[in-house]
Amino acid sequence: MVNMDCDMENDHSEEMDMEVLSSMWPEDINEEGKRFNLEKPGADHDMLEGVKLKEEAVDFNRLVDLTTYSEKGSSQLSNLVKSWEYKQANAVRLLREELDSLSKQQKKVELKKLEMIEEHRFEEHKYGGNKRPVSVLDGIYDIWQEAPRRKNDVVVHDQRPEVEAEYDTLIFWKQRAIHLQKLLEASMQREQIALEKLQESIQNLERQSSPVEELSQVLRRADNYLHFVLQNAPVVIGHQDNELRYRFIYNHFPTLGEQEIIGKTDVEIFTGGGVKESQDFKREVLERGVAAKREITFETELFGSKTFLIYVEPVFSKAGETIGVNYMGMDVTDQVRKREKMAQLREEIAVQKAKETELNKSIHITEETMRAKQMLATMSHEIRSPLAGVVSMAEILSTSKLDKEQRQLLSVMLSSGDLVLQLINDILDLSKVESGVMRLEATKFRPREVVKHVLQTAAASLQKILTLEGHITDDVPVEVIGDVLRIRQILTNLISNAIKFTHEGKVGIKLYVLHDPCACKQGESPNVTYTDEQTVPVKGRTDHSALSTSKSRSDQKDFNGQNHGEVPFQNHGQNEVTRNPLQNGASTNGDREEYPPHETTVWIRCDVYDTGIGIPEKALPTLFNKYMQAGADTARKYGGTGLGLAICKQLVELMGGQLTVSSREHHGSVFTFILPYKVSTMCDSSDDPDEFRDMIGHDAANDMNDDDTNSGFFKFEPRTLGPIFSASGPGRSQMLRPNGFGLSAINTRIGYPQDSSSLPSGNNTPKDICLIEDACSEVDVTETSPEPESSLMYSPECNNKISIGKEHTTHNGENSQLKISNMNACNTSERCKDVLDMTKIRDPQAMRQMQPMLERSSECTSNDSRDIPKATSKPKILLVEDTRINVIVARSMMKQLGHEIVVVNNGVEAVRAIHSSNYDIVFMDLYMPLMDGLEATRLIRSFEETGNWEAAIKAGVEFDVSPSNSFTNGQEYKSSRKRIPIIAMTANALSESADECYANGMDSFIPKPVTLNNLRQCFKQYLPAFL
Amino acid sequence: MDVINQLQRQYVDFLSSLYREGLLDDQFLQIQKLQDESNPEFVNEVVTLFFEDSEKLLHNLAIALDQQLVDYKKVDACVHQFKGSSSSIGAQRVRNICVSFRTCYDAKNLEGCLRCLQQLKDEYYLVKNKLQTLFKLEQQILAAGGVIPIMG
């Protein structure tokens, strides 16, 4: 038992030892230290010794207040107290444990003592006087809170007293008493020791440090660490009271002394941007009681422009009131700057990217456009060229010897080819407009001429009994500027449409000026009997101008020999028009003067009306859609691609106008388009008369025509049209049959050139020209030939030509002058032979017939030449050509035809030549260096129209002589103002280049290579007086 | 007389073969017809001129197509002239190549252009050869006191 006790004691003491160790300072402070991230509390003192705490400005009174009153302060204190209490509690526990063990020991000792007393009562009695009852442990027990420091010296040696003497002898008892005595002494000794220990313990306790001291030590340590950590940080830490006066501020880089800050507010300390804001922010936090962060940029004299990230938290009193704010600011100027830079960069990148996208988009669009253009080019090349090849080959084939059946097949082939060509042109036009490739040209033209010509053309191919009429009001300018080609295309399209869907009655064009383009109403169109049509917003402005121009031009050409349609027209005009039939100039001038010269843009409305089948209301909305016709049955019945109106609409819109329709089923339709035109202010009134005068010589009917043009009204009656224009017309056969020509081919032949190009002379293929030429010469023969066989002598292949020629003849019959002009082709017998050679006429009879004709022709020539330069002997011919071989060949051919030519090598020289001298005809190559034929022609035409060379000078042509010189001589002036026939010579026999030629003011063109026949035909057509 | 006849037949055969092979077309006839007493050397003159021009043009074309950056306008000008002159004398095949040449330079297809140039050269030298042979025959006929037969 004693051993056990002993063990227990040992265990205990060890435990106690450990406890004591664990309660030592460094261990203990760990708890606090963790809060401050103190790792080596032992070392910190040294490290912090160097730290200077200057930058701290403290209002200590406030700190005391704070720790006392603020919650934060008190919680901090209570934390410290708690840890101290914990420590003390630990110590108490240890002491208690020690006390327990001591009291156990004491109990044991007492028990033993009692035992002994029981055993030796006797002796005790005996020696009772010696006995001193001492409570060894009582004293110990009373000591509280003593931290036991030792253990082993408290060990009790329990020894049973060994008595050697025999039991119950005196000696035995003596020995026993002595032994007990010793034990007692030992016990007393222990008591003494315990007392001492207690004393010591108490002293220790007293020596132990007070909690305040400990706390302040902890605080100092934390404080030092804080300073250590913060010493280089760009932060400002502060506390402000509820008036926002600084009570504490820590700033590593102070610019102000303590006394300048403490007790003042921000606003009192600095001035400048951001100060007010920060103060307001703090106040806000103060009021709302919620911590917040904000970035504030200061702009102060004190430290310049700096941005601080400010953290402000409210400080509450124990009662929950805010009594101030803690404030921490960090200088983030660099970061902000970087951030701003980043933002800027990002913005720039975004802009860059947007630009890139935009660029890519436009590149894409450009590529698309390019591709579209490429597509168009390919289309035109890949389809049109070979097709043109097929058609022209077929045409050439038609000139060879064929039997009747072959010829018929060929004519079908030709007309189909033409149809396909036309279709492809339509599609190309449409896609050109849609892809924005379509280029509009601005050229001067005469609306009246255009209208007239379109009607003539239509009349020429008319196969129905219809009246075609054109009305042009007086206020429509004689000349306007626009894209005549496109306008004519629109008109032709609309007219042919109208004719197609009209079986009886009339088809017409009306042009008039809109003074208020927006105010136009539907139903204005004249001659249209139905005014209550279905609503169609009529918006279009019309362009009469375009129309009329081509008209007059075409007239000219027509009279020169090709246009059959004109004849009836002229006759009719003659009847109706009361104006001076021969002249020209006066009336024109009169008309012109009516226009306000200052007007620069004029809106002209054009109504194309018919009395046809009309358009059902439900079809109106889709009428202008591509491939759309009024109805499936319509399409079947009338054919067509349904592209025409779509093209018209697109073209009109492209030119800035509008195309609308109004219609009543079974009554008719009116297509109206309104277009703006520029009016050239320079009105050259003398232009017209000259031009017309030029023509007067050929045909009296010409004069009528001119007058028609100016009067603004044309009418093509079915009766007069019949014989010439319509294959089915009864009149035609009457007229033609006497001559015994095959008629079947007439219509196709006539129709083709007129449809494909607006000018009668504009047959696009060499063959056409050849045909006409041939026809003329042949006609001459046939006319004079008394025998009907003479006409039959030509194989069927010649029918077309013959019929054309015959029309001339017919016409000639009525008007001897015209006939003679045809005859002029054979001026000399030599040339006559030539003609016959070339045309392979081997009939000697015909040859014989030539002679008298020639004689007659020369007579008539002289009669005619009132207005033609007196020098009838030789026409002045200008050849503009840059290729030597072509020049030589052409010169040689001309020589064969009996003509001398003047040769220049490019457009500039051509303009100069025209400027310095008069020519009767110009042959113009198209592609030349310096200036091409088209431009040269435009310049020459511009001179003819305006009477001055300004356009040419503007184009860079330099004249040797001042242009005014030419005006000093009246004669020269007058003659130079004539419209010189200009014949293009081009290797591109496609219709497109023909269009280009006409659009630029050329009268006709000869395909290259130039042949004698072509040349001869040209002379015949344009210089009849010289042949 | 036999010699002349033979020569004349040879001439006609040769010329017909030129037409048949498409080397020449009717335009050559036109040129021939333009030749008369007042201008006895007309055909020769024109053709010689054609040779001169053509060789110059071929040279220019070769240079133009050899450039780093081909100036297609220049090519266009040359080919256009070539086309004009060849069609004027009726050198049909040369002319046709000019047409296909044009599609090549319109498309800025250099490879095609070079190919066309080669064809152009081939055709030109072929027709030149033939024409020179023709003229030689003519000379022989004339030397033998014969008359050049007129075709067509």
CSV table of N, CA, C and O in Angstrom, one decimal, chain A residues 610-653:
chain,number,residue,atom,x,y,z
A,610,ASP,N,-52.9,51.9,-123.1
A,610,ASP,CA,-53.4,51.1,-124.2
A,610,ASP,C,-54.9,50.8,-123.9
A,610,ASP,O,-55.4,51.1,-122.9
A,611,THR,N,-55.5,50.2,-124.9
A,611,THR,CA,-56.9,49.8,-124.7
A,611,THR,C,-57.0,48.3,-124.8
A,611,THR,O,-57.9,47.7,-125.5
A,612,GLY,N,-56.1,47.7,-124.1
A,612,GLY,CA,-56.0,46.2,-124.2
A,612,GLY,C,-56.8,45.5,-123.2
A,612,GLY,O,-57.8,45.9,-122.7
A,613,ILE,N,-56.3,44.3,-122.9
A,613,ILE,CA,-57.0,43.4,-122.0
A,613,ILE,C,-57.0,43.8,-120.6
A,613,ILE,O,-57.8,43.3,-119.8
A,614,GLY,N,-56.1,44.7,-120.3
A,614,GLY,CA,-56.1,45.1,-118.9
A,614,GLY,C,-55.5,44.1,-118.0
A,614,GLY,O,-55.1,43.0,-118.4
A,615,ILE,N,-55.4,44.5,-116.7
A,615,ILE,CA,-54.7,43.6,-115.8
A,615,ILE,C,-55.7,43.4,-114.6
A,615,ILE,O,-56.2,44.3,-114.0
A,616,PRO,N,-55.9,42.1,-114.3
A,616,PRO,CA,-56.8,41.9,-113.1
A,616,PRO,C,-56.2,42.5,-111.8
A,616,PRO,O,-55.0,42.5,-111.7
A,617,GLU,N,-57.1,42.9,-111.0
A,617,GLU,CA,-56.7,43.6,-109.8
A,617,GLU,C,-55.7,42.8,-109.0
A,617,GLU,O,-54.8,43.3,-108.4
A,618,LYS,N,-56.1,41.5,-108.9
A,618,LYS,CA,-55.2,40.7,-108.0
A,618,LYS,C,-53.8,40.5,-108.6
A,618,LYS,O,-52.9,40.1,-107.8
A,619,ALA,N,-53.6,40.8,-109.8
A,619,ALA,CA,-52.3,40.6,-110.4
A,619,ALA,C,-51.4,41.8,-110.2
A,619,ALA,O,-50.2,41.7,-110.4
A,620,LEU,N,-52.1,42.9,-109.9
A,620,LEU,CA,-51.3,44.2,-109.8
A,620,LEU,C,-50.1,44.1,-108.8
A,620,LEU,O,-49.1,44.6,-109.2
A,621,PRO,N,-50.3,43.6,-107.7
A,621,PRO,CA,-49.2,43.7,-106.7
A,621,PRO,C,-48.0,43.0,-107.1
A,621,PRO,O,-46.9,43.4,-106.8
A,622,THR,N,-48.1,41.9,-107.9
A,622,THR,CA,-46.9,41.2,-108.3
A,622,THR,C,-46.5,41.4,-109.7
A,622,THR,O,-45.6,40.8,-110.2
A,623,LEU,N,-47.1,42.4,-110.3
A,623,LEU,CA,-46.9,42.7,-111.7
A,623,LEU,C,-45.4,43.0,-112.0
A,623,LEU,O,-44.9,42.5,-113.0
A,624,PHE,N,-44.8,43.7,-111.1
A,624,PHE,CA,-43.4,44.0,-111.4
A,624,PHE,C,-42.4,43.0,-110.9
A,624,PHE,O,-41.2,43.3,-110.9
A,625,ASN,N,-42.9,42.0,-110.3
A,625,ASN,CA,-41.9,40.9,-109.9
A,625,ASN,C,-41.3,40.2,-111.1
A,625,ASN,O,-41.9,40.2,-112.1
A,626,LYS,N,-40.2,39.7,-110.8
A,626,LYS,CA,-39.5,39.0,-111.9
A,626,LYS,C,-40.2,37.8,-112.2
A,626,LYS,O,-40.8,37.1,-111.4
A,627,TYR,N,-40.1,37.4,-113.5
A,627,TYR,CA,-40.7,36.2,-114.0
A,627,TYR,C,-42.2,36.1,-113.7
A,627,TYR,O,-42.8,35.0,-113.5
A,628,MET,N,-42.8,37.2,-113.5
A,628,MET,CA,-44.2,37.2,-113.1
A,628,MET,C,-45.1,37.8,-114.2
A,628,MET,O,-44.8,38.8,-114.7
A,629,GLN,N,-46.1,37.1,-114.5
A,629,GLN,CA,-47.0,37.6,-115.4
A,629,GLN,C,-48.4,37.6,-114.8
A,629,GLN,O,-48.6,37.0,-113.7
A,630,ALA,N,-49.3,38.3,-115.4
A,630,ALA,CA,-50.6,38.5,-114.8
A,630,ALA,C,-51.2,37.2,-114.4
A,630,ALA,O,-51.9,37.0,-113.4
A,631,GLY,N,-51.0,36.2,-115.2
A,631,GLY,CA,-51.6,34.9,-114.9
A,631,GLY,C,-51.0,33.8,-115.7
A,631,GLY,O,-50.3,34.1,-116.7
A,632,ALA,N,-51.1,32.6,-115.3
A,632,ALA,CA,-50.5,31.5,-116.0
A,632,ALA,C,-51.0,31.4,-117.4
A,632,ALA,O,-50.3,31.2,-118.4
A,633,ASP,N,-52.3,31.7,-117.6
A,633,ASP,CA,-52.9,31.5,-118.9
A,633,ASP,C,-52.4,32.7,-119.8
A,633,ASP,O,-52.2,32.5,-121.0
A,634,THR,N,-52.2,33.8,-119.2
A,634,THR,CA,-51.6,34.9,-119.9
A,634,THR,C,-50.3,34.6,-120.5
A,634,THR,O,-50.0,34.8,-121.6
A,635,ALA,N,-49.5,34.0,-119.6
A,635,ALA,CA,-48.1,33.6,-120.0
A,635,ALA,C,-48.2,32.6,-121.1
A,635,ALA,O,-47.5,32.7,-122.1
A,636,ARG,N,-49.1,31.7,-121.0
A,636,ARG,CA,-49.2,30.7,-122.1
A,636,ARG,C,-49.6,31.3,-123.4
A,636,ARG,O,-49.1,31.1,-124.4
A,637,LYS,N,-50.6,32.2,-123.2
A,637,LYS,CA,-51.2,32.8,-124.4
A,637,LYS,C,-50.2,33.8,-125.1
A,637,LYS,O,-50.1,33.8,-126.3
A,638,TYR,N,-49.6,34.6,-124.3
A,638,TYR,CA,-48.8,35.7,-124.9
A,638,TYR,C,-47.3,35.4,-124.8
A,638,TYR,O,-46.6,36.2,-125.4
A,639,GLY,N,-46.9,34.4,-124.0
A,639,GLY,CA,-45.4,34.2,-124.0
A,639,GLY,C,-44.7,35.3,-123.3
A,639,GLY,O,-45.3,36.1,-122.6
A,640,GLY,N,-43.4,35.2,-123.4
A,640,GLY,CA,-42.6,36.2,-122.7
A,640,GLY,C,-42.0,35.7,-121.4
A,640,GLY,O,-42.4,34.7,-120.9
A,641,THR,N,-41.0,36.4,-121.0
A,641,THR,CA,-40.3,35.9,-119.8
A,641,THR,C,-40.8,36.5,-118.5
A,641,THR,O,-40.5,36.0,-117.5
A,642,GLY,N,-41.5,37.5,-118.6
A,642,GLY,CA,-41.9,38.2,-117.4
A,642,GLY,C,-40.8,39.0,-116.8
A,642,GLY,O,-40.9,39.4,-115.6
A,643,LEU,N,-39.8,39.3,-117.6
A,643,LEU,CA,-38.7,40.1,-117.0
A,643,LEU,C,-38.9,41.6,-117.4
A,643,LEU,O,-38.3,42.4,-116.7
A,644,GLY,N,-39.6,41.8,-118.4
A,644,GLY,CA,-39.7,43.2,-119.0
A,644,GLY,C,-40.0,44.2,-118.0
A,644,GLY,O,-39.3,45.2,-117.8
A,645,LEU,N,-41.2,44.0,-117.3
A,645,LEU,CA,-41.6,45.0,-116.4
A,645,LEU,C,-40.7,45.2,-115.2
A,645,LEU,O,-40.5,46.3,-114.7
A,646,ALA,N,-40.1,44.0,-114.8
A,646,ALA,CA,-39.2,44.1,-113.7
A,646,ALA,C,-38.0,44.9,-114.0
A,646,ALA,O,-37.6,45.8,-113.2
A,647,ILE,N,-37.5,44.8,-115.2
A,647,ILE,CA,-36.4,45.6,-115.7
A,647,ILE,C,-36.8,47.0,-115.7
A,647,ILE,O,-36.1,47.9,-115.3
A,648,CYS,N,-38.0,47.3,-116.3
A,648,CYS,CA,-38.4,48.7,-116.4
A,648,CYS,C,-38.4,49.3,-115.0
A,648,CYS,O,-37.9,50.4,-114.8
A,649,LYS,N,-39.0,48.6,-114.1
A,649,LYS,CA,-39.2,49.2,-112.8
A,649,LYS,C,-37.8,49.5,-112.2
A,649,LYS,O,-37.6,50.5,-111.6
A,650,GLN,N,-36.9,48.5,-112.3
A,650,GLN,CA,-35.6,48.7,-111.7
A,650,GLN,C,-34.9,49.8,-112.4
A,650,GLN,O,-34.2,50.6,-111.7
A,651,LEU,N,-35.0,49.9,-113.7
A,651,LEU,CA,-34.3,51.0,-114.4
A,651,LEU,C,-34.9,52.3,-113.9
A,651,LEU,O,-34.1,53.3,-113.7
A,652,VAL,N,-36.2,52.4,-113.9
A,652,VAL,CA,-36.8,53.7,-113.5
A,652,VAL,C,-36.4,54.1,-112.1
A,652,VAL,O,-36.0,55.2,-111.8
A,653,GLU,N,-36.4,53.1,-111.2
A,653,GLU,CA,-36.0,53.4,-109.9
A,653,GLU,C,-34.5,53.8,-109.8
A,653,GLU,O,-34.1,54.6,-109.0
